[in-house]
CSV table of C-alpha atoms in Angstrom, one decimal:
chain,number,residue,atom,x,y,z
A,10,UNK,CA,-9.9,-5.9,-8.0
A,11,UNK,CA,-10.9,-3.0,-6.2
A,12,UNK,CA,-9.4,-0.1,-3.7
A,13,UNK,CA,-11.2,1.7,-0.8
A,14,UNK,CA,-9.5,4.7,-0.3
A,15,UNK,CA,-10.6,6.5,3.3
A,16,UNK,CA,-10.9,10.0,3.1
A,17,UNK,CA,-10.1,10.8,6.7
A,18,UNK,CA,-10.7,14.5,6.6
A,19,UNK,CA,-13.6,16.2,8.1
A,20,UNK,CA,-13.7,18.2,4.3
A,21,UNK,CA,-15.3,16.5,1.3
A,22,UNK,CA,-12.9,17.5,-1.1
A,23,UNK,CA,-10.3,19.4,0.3
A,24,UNK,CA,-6.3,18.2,0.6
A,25,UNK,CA,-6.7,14.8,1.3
A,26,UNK,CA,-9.6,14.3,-1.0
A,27,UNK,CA,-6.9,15.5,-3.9
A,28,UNK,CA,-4.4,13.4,-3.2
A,29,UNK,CA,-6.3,10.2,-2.9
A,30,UNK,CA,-7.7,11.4,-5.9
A,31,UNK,CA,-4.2,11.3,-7.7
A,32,UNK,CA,-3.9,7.3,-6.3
A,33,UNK,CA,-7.2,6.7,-7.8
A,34,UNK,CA,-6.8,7.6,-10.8
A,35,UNK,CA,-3.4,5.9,-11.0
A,36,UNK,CA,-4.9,2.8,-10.2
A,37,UNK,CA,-7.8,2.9,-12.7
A,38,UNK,CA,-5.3,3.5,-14.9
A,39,UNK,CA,-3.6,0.1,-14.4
A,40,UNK,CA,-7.8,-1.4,-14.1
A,41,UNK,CA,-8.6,-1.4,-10.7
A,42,UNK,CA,-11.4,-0.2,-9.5
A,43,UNK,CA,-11.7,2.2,-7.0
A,44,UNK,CA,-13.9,3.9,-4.2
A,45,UNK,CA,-13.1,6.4,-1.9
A,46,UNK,CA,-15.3,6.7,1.0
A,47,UNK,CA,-15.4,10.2,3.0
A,48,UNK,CA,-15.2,9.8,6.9
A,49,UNK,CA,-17.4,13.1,7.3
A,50,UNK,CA,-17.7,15.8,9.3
A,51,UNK,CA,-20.2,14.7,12.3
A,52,UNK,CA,-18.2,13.5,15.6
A,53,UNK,CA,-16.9,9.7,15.8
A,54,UNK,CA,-16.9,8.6,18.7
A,55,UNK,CA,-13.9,6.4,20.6
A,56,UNK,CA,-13.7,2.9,20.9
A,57,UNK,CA,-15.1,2.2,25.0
A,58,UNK,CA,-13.2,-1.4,24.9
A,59,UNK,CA,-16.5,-2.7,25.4
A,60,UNK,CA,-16.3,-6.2,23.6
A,61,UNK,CA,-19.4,-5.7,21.7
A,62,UNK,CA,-17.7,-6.1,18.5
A,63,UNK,CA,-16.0,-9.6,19.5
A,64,UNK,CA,-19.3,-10.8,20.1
A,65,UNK,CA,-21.4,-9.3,16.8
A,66,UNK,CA,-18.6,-9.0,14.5
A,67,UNK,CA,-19.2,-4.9,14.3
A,68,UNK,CA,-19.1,-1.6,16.4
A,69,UNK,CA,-21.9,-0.7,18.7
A,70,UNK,CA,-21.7,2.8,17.4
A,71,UNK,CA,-23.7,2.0,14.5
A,72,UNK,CA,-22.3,4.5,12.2
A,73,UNK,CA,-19.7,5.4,9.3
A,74,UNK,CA,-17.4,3.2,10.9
A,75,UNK,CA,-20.0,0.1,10.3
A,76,UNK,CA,-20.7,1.5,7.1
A,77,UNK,CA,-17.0,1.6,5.8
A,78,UNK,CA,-16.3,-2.0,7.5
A,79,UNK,CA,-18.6,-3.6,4.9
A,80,UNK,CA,-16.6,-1.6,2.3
A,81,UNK,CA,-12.8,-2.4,3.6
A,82,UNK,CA,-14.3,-6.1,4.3
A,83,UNK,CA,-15.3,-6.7,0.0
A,84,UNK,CA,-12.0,-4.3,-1.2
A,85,UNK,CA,-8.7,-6.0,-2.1
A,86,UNK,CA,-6.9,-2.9,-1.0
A,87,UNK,CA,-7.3,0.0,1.8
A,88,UNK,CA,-5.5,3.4,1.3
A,89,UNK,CA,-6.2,5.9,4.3
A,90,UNK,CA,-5.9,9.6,4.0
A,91,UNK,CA,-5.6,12.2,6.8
A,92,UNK,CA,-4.7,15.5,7.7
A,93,UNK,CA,-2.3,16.7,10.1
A,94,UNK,CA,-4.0,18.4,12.8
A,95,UNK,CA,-1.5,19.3,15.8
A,96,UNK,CA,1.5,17.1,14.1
A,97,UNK,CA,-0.1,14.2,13.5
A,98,UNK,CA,-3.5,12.4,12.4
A,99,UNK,CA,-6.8,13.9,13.0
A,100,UNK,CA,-8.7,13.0,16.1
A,101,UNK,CA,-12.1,12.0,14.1
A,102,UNK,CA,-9.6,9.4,11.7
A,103,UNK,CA,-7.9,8.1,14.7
A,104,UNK,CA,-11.1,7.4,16.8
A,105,UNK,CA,-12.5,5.9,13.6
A,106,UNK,CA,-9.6,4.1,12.6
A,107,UNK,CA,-9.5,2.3,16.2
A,108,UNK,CA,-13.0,1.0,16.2
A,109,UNK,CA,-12.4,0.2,12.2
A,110,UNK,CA,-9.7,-2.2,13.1
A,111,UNK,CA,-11.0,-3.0,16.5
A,112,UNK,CA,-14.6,-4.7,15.2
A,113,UNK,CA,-13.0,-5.7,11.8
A,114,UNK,CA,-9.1,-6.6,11.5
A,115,UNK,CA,-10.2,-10.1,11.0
A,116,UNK,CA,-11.5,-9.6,7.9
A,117,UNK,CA,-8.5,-6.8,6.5
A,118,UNK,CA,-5.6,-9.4,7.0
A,119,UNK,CA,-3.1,-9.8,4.1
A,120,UNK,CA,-4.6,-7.3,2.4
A,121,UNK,CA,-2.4,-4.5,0.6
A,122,UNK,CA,-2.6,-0.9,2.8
A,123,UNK,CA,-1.2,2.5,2.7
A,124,UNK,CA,-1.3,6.1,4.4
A,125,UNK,CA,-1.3,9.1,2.7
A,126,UNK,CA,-1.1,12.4,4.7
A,127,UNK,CA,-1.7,16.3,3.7
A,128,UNK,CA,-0.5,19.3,5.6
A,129,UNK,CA,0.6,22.4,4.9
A,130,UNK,CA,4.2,22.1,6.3
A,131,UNK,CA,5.1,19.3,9.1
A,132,UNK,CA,3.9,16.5,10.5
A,133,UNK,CA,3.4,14.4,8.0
A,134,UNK,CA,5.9,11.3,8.7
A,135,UNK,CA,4.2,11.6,12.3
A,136,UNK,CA,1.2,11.0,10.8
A,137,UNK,CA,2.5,8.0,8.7
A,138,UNK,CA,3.7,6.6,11.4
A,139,UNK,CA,1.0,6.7,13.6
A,140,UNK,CA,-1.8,5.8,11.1
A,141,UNK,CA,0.7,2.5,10.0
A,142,UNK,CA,0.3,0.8,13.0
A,143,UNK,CA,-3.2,-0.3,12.2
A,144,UNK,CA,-1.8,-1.8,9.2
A,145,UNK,CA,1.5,-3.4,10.4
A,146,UNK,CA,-0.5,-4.8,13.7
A,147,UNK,CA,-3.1,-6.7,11.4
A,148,UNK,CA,-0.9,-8.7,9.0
A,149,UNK,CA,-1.4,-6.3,6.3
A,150,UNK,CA,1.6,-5.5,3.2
A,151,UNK,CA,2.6,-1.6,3.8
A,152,UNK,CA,2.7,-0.1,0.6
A,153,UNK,CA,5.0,2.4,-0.4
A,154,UNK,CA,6.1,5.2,-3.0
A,155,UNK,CA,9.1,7.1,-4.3
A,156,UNK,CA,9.2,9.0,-1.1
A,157,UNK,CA,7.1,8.9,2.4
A,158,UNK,CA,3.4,9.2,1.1
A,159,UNK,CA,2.8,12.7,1.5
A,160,UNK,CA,1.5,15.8,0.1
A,161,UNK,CA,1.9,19.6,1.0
A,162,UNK,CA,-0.5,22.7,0.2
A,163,UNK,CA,-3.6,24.7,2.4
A,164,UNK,CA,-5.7,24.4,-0.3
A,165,UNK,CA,-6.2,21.8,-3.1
A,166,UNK,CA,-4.7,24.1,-5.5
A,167,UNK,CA,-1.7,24.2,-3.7
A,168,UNK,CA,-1.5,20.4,-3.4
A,169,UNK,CA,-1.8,20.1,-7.6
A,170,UNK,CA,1.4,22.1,-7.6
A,171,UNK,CA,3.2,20.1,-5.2
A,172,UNK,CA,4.8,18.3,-8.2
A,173,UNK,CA,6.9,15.7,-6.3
A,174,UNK,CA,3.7,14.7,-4.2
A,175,UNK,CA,1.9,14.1,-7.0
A,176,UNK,CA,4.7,12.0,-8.1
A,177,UNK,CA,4.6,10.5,-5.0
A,178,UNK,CA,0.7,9.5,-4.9
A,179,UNK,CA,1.0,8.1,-8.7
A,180,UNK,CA,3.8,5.8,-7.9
A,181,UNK,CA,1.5,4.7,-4.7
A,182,UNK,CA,-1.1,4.2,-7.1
A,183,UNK,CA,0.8,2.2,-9.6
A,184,UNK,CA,2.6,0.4,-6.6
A,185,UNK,CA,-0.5,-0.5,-5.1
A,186,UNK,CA,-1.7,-1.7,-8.5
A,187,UNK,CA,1.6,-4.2,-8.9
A,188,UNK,CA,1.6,-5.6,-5.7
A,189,UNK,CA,-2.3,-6.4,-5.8
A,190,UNK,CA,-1.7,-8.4,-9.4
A,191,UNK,CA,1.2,-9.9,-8.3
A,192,UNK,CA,-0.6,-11.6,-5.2
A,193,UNK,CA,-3.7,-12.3,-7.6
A,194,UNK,CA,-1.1,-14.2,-10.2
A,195,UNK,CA,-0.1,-16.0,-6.9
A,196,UNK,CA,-3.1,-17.3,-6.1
A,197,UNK,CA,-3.4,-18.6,-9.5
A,198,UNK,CA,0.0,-19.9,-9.5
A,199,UNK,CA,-0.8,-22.4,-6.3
A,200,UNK,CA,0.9,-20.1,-3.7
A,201,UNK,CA,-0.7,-20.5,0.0
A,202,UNK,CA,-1.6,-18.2,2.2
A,203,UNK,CA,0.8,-17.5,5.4
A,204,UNK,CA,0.0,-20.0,8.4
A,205,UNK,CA,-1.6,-17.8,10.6
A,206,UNK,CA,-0.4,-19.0,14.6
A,207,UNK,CA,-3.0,-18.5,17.6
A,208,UNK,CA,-2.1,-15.4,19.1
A,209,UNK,CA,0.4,-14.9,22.1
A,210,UNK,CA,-0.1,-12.6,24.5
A,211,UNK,CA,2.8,-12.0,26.7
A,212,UNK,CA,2.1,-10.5,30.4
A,213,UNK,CA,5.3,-9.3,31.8
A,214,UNK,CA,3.7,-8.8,34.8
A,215,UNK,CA,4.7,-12.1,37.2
């Protein structure tokens, strides 16, 4: 079994990169394998609503976002990491997590997702929030911790010595971990998938 973890921030291996960092390593700890794939730092464009995905399967912008739906697509798990810029999620994770979901949701249902977020003071639960609706809009299992998934520090020194946050991102880990095994032994145990309906789209507009 394996993890993507989506490093959201525009630096390599700043905040975010160190706390994703801690969920990795808790989960190779309990033997899955794990990637974590960095956003970068060029500009992401937002999605235009064009359709072009519906119709090929994957963005017309052909670029990280394509790149990291092949990724998500073959991963049993997705964990998302982002800054707080302005009180909540970064512009360049937001525009990419939009397109992400927009071409590719599909292919991410039922599988296990969290957010992790990294700031130096507030606006992490914002971000949390915000991020989470990707998941929770695609039939995907939240994942949680001992606390909201967050970490605090400006540097990545600071965030090591954020000892509850690292608490917090090694129970994710390990949570994570559990919840992917237990739907693994399901499988092997005969349980079904959920019947997925035909979407509904209510107009309220009569």
């Amino acid at each position: 079994m394996k993890v993507l973890l989506i490093n959201g921030s525009p630096k390599k291996e700043g905040c975010t990169y160190t706390a994703l960092s801690v969920v990795a390593k808790a989960l190779n700890e309990e033997g899955i394998e794990t990637e974590i794939f960095h956003v970068g730092n060029k500009p992401i464009a937002g999605c235009m609503g064009c359709g072009f995905c519906r119709k090929t399967g994957k963005c017309k912008f052909d670029d990280t976002v394509n790149e990291c739906a092949s990724k998500a697509k073959e991963a049993d798990g997705i964990i998302v990491g982002s800054p707080v810029h302005y009180a909540s999620a970064s512009g360049m994770i937001t525009s990419f997590m939009d397109r992400l979901f927009f071409s590719s949701s599909a292919a991410l249902q039922y599988k296990p997702a969290a957010v992790v977020a990294s700031a130096r003071r507030a606006g992490t639960t914002a971000t949390l929030d915000q991020l989470s609706k990707h998941f929770t809009i695609s039939n995907m299992p939240l994942v949680s911790s001992c606390y909201w998934n967050m970490v605090h520090g400006n540097t990545p020194e600071d965030v090591m010595q954020d000892l509850e946050g690292l608490q917090i991102m090694r129970t994710l880990g390990r949570n994570m971990a559990w919840l992917l095994k237990s739907i693994e032994a399901g499988k092997k145990a005969g349980v079904q998938m959920p019947i997925k309906e035909d979407k509904i789209k209510t107009s309220f507009i009569r």
